XYZ file of C-alpha atoms in Angstrom:
279
model
C -12.692 -18.333 28.083
C -16.541 -17.189 27.890
C -16.560 -14.429 30.889
C -12.697 -13.116 29.525
C -13.642 -13.031 25.487
C -17.092 -11.327 26.678
C -15.520 -8.952 28.855
C -12.975 -8.162 26.306
C -16.009 -8.126 23.092
C -17.297 -5.391 26.225
C -14.172 -3.139 26.261
C -13.992 -2.995 22.275
C -17.725 -2.501 21.542
C -18.642 0.516 24.054
C -16.503 3.493 22.666
C -17.993 2.553 19.696
C -20.909 2.473 20.625
C -20.620 5.972 22.915
C -19.068 7.646 19.825
C -22.641 6.529 18.290
C -25.010 7.376 21.173
C -23.013 11.368 21.585
C -22.778 11.718 18.047
C -26.600 12.201 18.416
C -26.761 13.756 22.456
C -26.784 17.069 23.823
C -22.692 18.344 23.943
C -23.526 19.084 27.469
C -24.534 16.090 28.771
C -21.580 14.150 27.629
C -19.124 16.990 28.416
C -20.436 16.402 31.892
C -20.853 12.267 31.460
C -24.542 12.364 31.964
C -24.059 9.710 28.555
C -23.443 6.888 29.328
C -25.734 3.825 27.502
C -28.320 5.529 26.417
C -28.755 8.760 24.034
C -29.755 11.956 25.953
C -31.643 15.589 24.203
C -31.815 13.628 20.597
C -29.997 15.651 18.309
C -28.924 15.670 15.249
C -26.774 19.084 15.194
C -23.924 17.244 14.515
C -25.229 15.185 11.465
C -26.610 18.920 9.552
C -23.349 20.810 10.340
C -21.730 18.168 8.692
C -23.724 17.721 5.316
C -23.607 21.365 5.162
C -19.913 20.276 3.738
C -19.883 20.166 -0.593
C -15.995 19.103 0.491
C -17.378 16.154 1.895
C -19.338 15.290 -0.526
C -16.328 15.091 -3.000
C -13.769 14.334 -0.139
C -15.953 10.532 -0.276
C -16.483 10.049 -4.166
C -12.015 10.682 -4.415
C -12.022 7.894 -1.209
C -14.101 5.326 -3.121
C -11.999 5.980 -6.393
C -8.550 5.475 -4.231
C -9.967 3.119 -2.279
C -11.708 0.799 -5.244
C -8.689 1.177 -7.751
C -6.050 0.806 -4.334
C -7.396 -2.275 -3.399
C -8.280 -3.624 -6.740
C -4.288 -3.110 -8.053
C -3.365 -4.101 -4.844
C -3.985 -7.626 -5.715
C -2.580 -8.069 -9.663
C -0.107 -7.350 -7.362
C 0.018 -8.959 -4.316
C -1.213 -12.360 -5.106
C 0.964 -12.901 -8.171
C 3.980 -12.804 -6.641
C 2.820 -15.251 -4.080
C 2.170 -17.600 -6.205
C 5.636 -16.907 -7.569
C 7.453 -17.509 -4.372
C 5.824 -21.059 -4.163
C 7.419 -22.118 -7.446
C 10.030 -23.818 -6.257
C 11.474 -24.293 -9.639
C 12.138 -20.771 -10.461
C 15.098 -19.327 -10.471
C 16.941 -17.537 -7.178
C 13.651 -17.555 -5.196
C 16.029 -17.569 -2.396
C 17.962 -14.738 -3.826
C 13.775 -13.112 -4.575
C 13.465 -14.366 -1.003
C 15.642 -11.813 0.500
C 14.902 -9.093 -2.169
C 11.563 -8.916 -1.252
C 12.226 -9.064 3.037
C 14.813 -6.416 2.872
C 11.768 -3.390 2.959
C 10.037 -5.097 5.797
C 12.970 -3.781 7.568
C 14.442 -1.023 5.987
C 12.305 1.536 4.361
C 13.849 5.258 2.503
C 12.307 7.579 4.832
C 9.711 9.926 3.966
C 11.946 12.530 1.667
C 13.247 10.313 -0.413
C 9.764 8.510 -0.964
C 8.518 12.581 -1.712
C 11.269 13.370 -4.330
C 11.035 9.387 -5.864
C 7.099 10.510 -7.188
C 7.674 13.733 -7.891
C 10.634 12.517 -10.275
C 7.893 9.988 -11.744
C 6.043 12.677 -11.957
C 3.128 11.473 -9.857
C 2.249 14.581 -7.453
C -1.313 15.492 -7.347
C -2.657 12.218 -9.320
C -3.959 9.423 -7.850
C -1.105 7.026 -8.585
C 0.682 9.146 -5.277
C -2.051 7.232 -3.894
C -2.042 3.737 -4.558
C 1.275 2.927 -6.357
C 3.428 3.179 -3.295
C 1.818 1.333 -1.761
C 1.094 -1.457 -3.983
C 3.477 -3.741 -2.996
C 2.761 -4.930 0.656
C 5.430 -7.682 1.477
C 3.070 -9.135 4.525
C 1.106 -9.596 2.011
C 2.981 -11.258 0.097
C 4.196 -13.755 2.288
C 0.423 -14.679 3.612
C -0.478 -15.303 -0.226
C 2.277 -18.135 0.011
C 1.295 -19.373 3.010
C -1.815 -19.898 1.617
C -0.920 -20.611 -1.823
C 1.365 -23.874 -0.475
C -0.953 -24.779 2.337
C -4.330 -25.012 1.252
C -3.321 -25.481 -2.760
C -2.580 -29.317 -3.564
C 0.813 -29.729 -5.712
C -1.328 -32.520 -7.509
C -3.328 -30.140 -8.387
C 0.000 -28.700 -10.464
C 0.460 -31.932 -11.573
C -2.519 -32.916 -13.426
C -2.501 -29.104 -14.860
C 0.505 -29.635 -16.751
C 0.073 -32.909 -17.965
C -3.697 -30.953 -19.600
C -0.588 -28.839 -21.107
C -1.901 -26.189 -19.006
C 1.055 -23.372 -17.556
C 1.945 -21.438 -15.112
C -0.142 -18.602 -15.705
C -3.100 -21.034 -17.145
C -3.199 -22.365 -13.736
C -2.608 -19.560 -11.692
C -5.994 -17.641 -13.496
C -8.090 -21.057 -13.898
C -7.288 -22.840 -10.811
C -5.307 -21.124 -7.386
C -7.379 -17.835 -8.141
C -10.971 -19.271 -7.697
C -10.002 -21.869 -5.087
C -8.371 -18.902 -3.224
C -11.366 -16.817 -2.147
C -10.079 -16.401 1.473
C -6.840 -15.224 0.829
C -8.426 -13.031 -1.579
C -11.024 -11.591 0.922
C -8.861 -10.509 3.500
C -6.363 -8.760 1.635
C -8.557 -7.301 -0.760
C -10.220 -6.158 3.296
C -7.257 -5.132 4.978
C -6.311 -2.460 1.851
C -9.489 -1.320 1.520
C -9.570 -0.976 5.510
C -5.921 0.825 4.571
C -7.061 3.104 1.560
C -10.483 4.606 3.053
C -8.334 5.651 6.936
C -5.427 7.227 5.443
C -4.110 10.123 4.445
C -0.827 11.710 5.372
C -0.188 10.392 1.928
C -2.607 12.903 0.285
C -1.518 15.446 3.503
C 2.265 15.458 1.483
C 1.265 14.572 -2.196
C -2.069 16.426 -2.650
C -2.532 19.825 -3.265
C -5.329 20.171 -5.320
C -8.936 20.621 -2.881
C -10.544 18.056 -5.436
C -8.143 15.804 -4.842
C -8.559 14.950 -0.999
C -9.620 12.443 0.289
C -12.029 11.580 2.865
C -10.388 11.737 6.142
C -8.518 14.645 5.113
C -11.705 16.718 4.654
C -13.179 15.599 7.984
C -9.756 16.308 9.434
C -9.993 20.187 7.869
C -13.470 20.348 9.107
C -12.273 19.524 12.326
C -9.417 21.895 12.428
C -11.522 24.638 11.211
C -15.098 24.253 13.318
C -12.532 23.779 16.615
C -10.221 27.381 15.583
C -13.521 29.435 14.680
C -15.247 27.927 18.236
C -11.648 29.579 19.540
C -11.907 32.850 17.955
C -15.606 33.688 19.053
C -16.597 34.142 23.276
C -19.625 34.183 25.341
C -22.088 32.262 23.898
C -21.484 32.252 20.386
C -18.312 30.651 21.539
C -19.580 27.636 23.967
C -22.419 27.103 21.279
C -19.460 26.596 18.536
C -17.611 24.388 20.678
C -20.636 22.230 20.817
C -21.281 21.749 17.083
C -17.368 21.175 16.972
C -18.038 18.155 19.782
C -20.745 17.048 17.430
C -19.767 17.487 14.039
C -15.911 15.109 15.914
C -18.454 12.427 16.575
C -20.077 13.063 13.647
C -17.240 12.505 11.809
C -16.887 9.494 12.999
C -19.762 7.657 12.040
C -19.646 8.873 8.965
C -16.562 7.971 7.760
C -16.662 4.441 9.652
C -19.876 2.969 7.776
C -19.334 2.310 5.029
C -16.059 0.322 5.215
C -17.658 -1.430 8.342
C -20.788 -2.139 5.785
C -18.600 -3.871 4.343
C -17.249 -7.127 5.897
C -20.829 -8.686 6.618
C -20.211 -9.568 2.549
C -16.103 -11.247 3.369
C -17.006 -12.739 6.711
C -17.319 -15.811 5.454
C -14.034 -16.053 3.785
C -12.171 -13.387 6.201
C -12.872 -15.861 8.974
C -11.363 -18.622 6.901
C -8.135 -16.905 5.385
C -7.740 -15.095 9.374
C -6.420 -17.991 10.065
C -4.140 -18.572 7.060
C -0.913 -20.914 8.977
C -1.765 -21.186 12.519
C -2.597 -24.487 11.724
C -0.529 -26.346 8.895
C -1.096 -30.410 8.227
């Protein structure tokens, strides 16, 4: 088991490590396969070229805003929905469960969704990014499973004796005891918003509102296009710079979200096993 796990770890980590050393290496050495475990021809041209784009910092700011607002909104929507499904005394509980399950298998599609967002006046606003994906059925089911298996029913009975209702019980007792599931859903949602670019591509037309991933996509396309329009030594140099920018952009876009993980690792390790063992 240790051998298999170690081999899988190497398989997963090496591509990440290669991207890091390739971003600091000579692009010719990378193209010729000379870069394997160590940096060859150290340089930071890719990062210098990337950081010269003013749109990069605008994209960073927008992505941070979208990620923070989207994550908070997701927690506000999914956690109470998951808690409600644990209450056996709720009217129409089975019907609500069925209603929640349907969107897991059927969706409206790109065009109806676009028309709905347009009719609600959300085009070219932050709400077009954070609202459509706020309610995630999978997150609701995971939250419900956690509440059912990790929060003793005796606490609800004791709360009723003290005169606390459903809302007070959820806020004062359930939420403080649910750090694991909050960390899991927050991390999943934050990663999704940080890496998302399709919604911005469809719903945002203002360049000042584009997220980081869309800005990096534009930079990569422009650098590759400019290299194809040149000839001779200039074309070769432009292609090399485009390769460096490609690797550098991966690092620039990945480091902030990876830096979050150590702070939620303790709760994430606990919450990721939700529902695996019961009883």
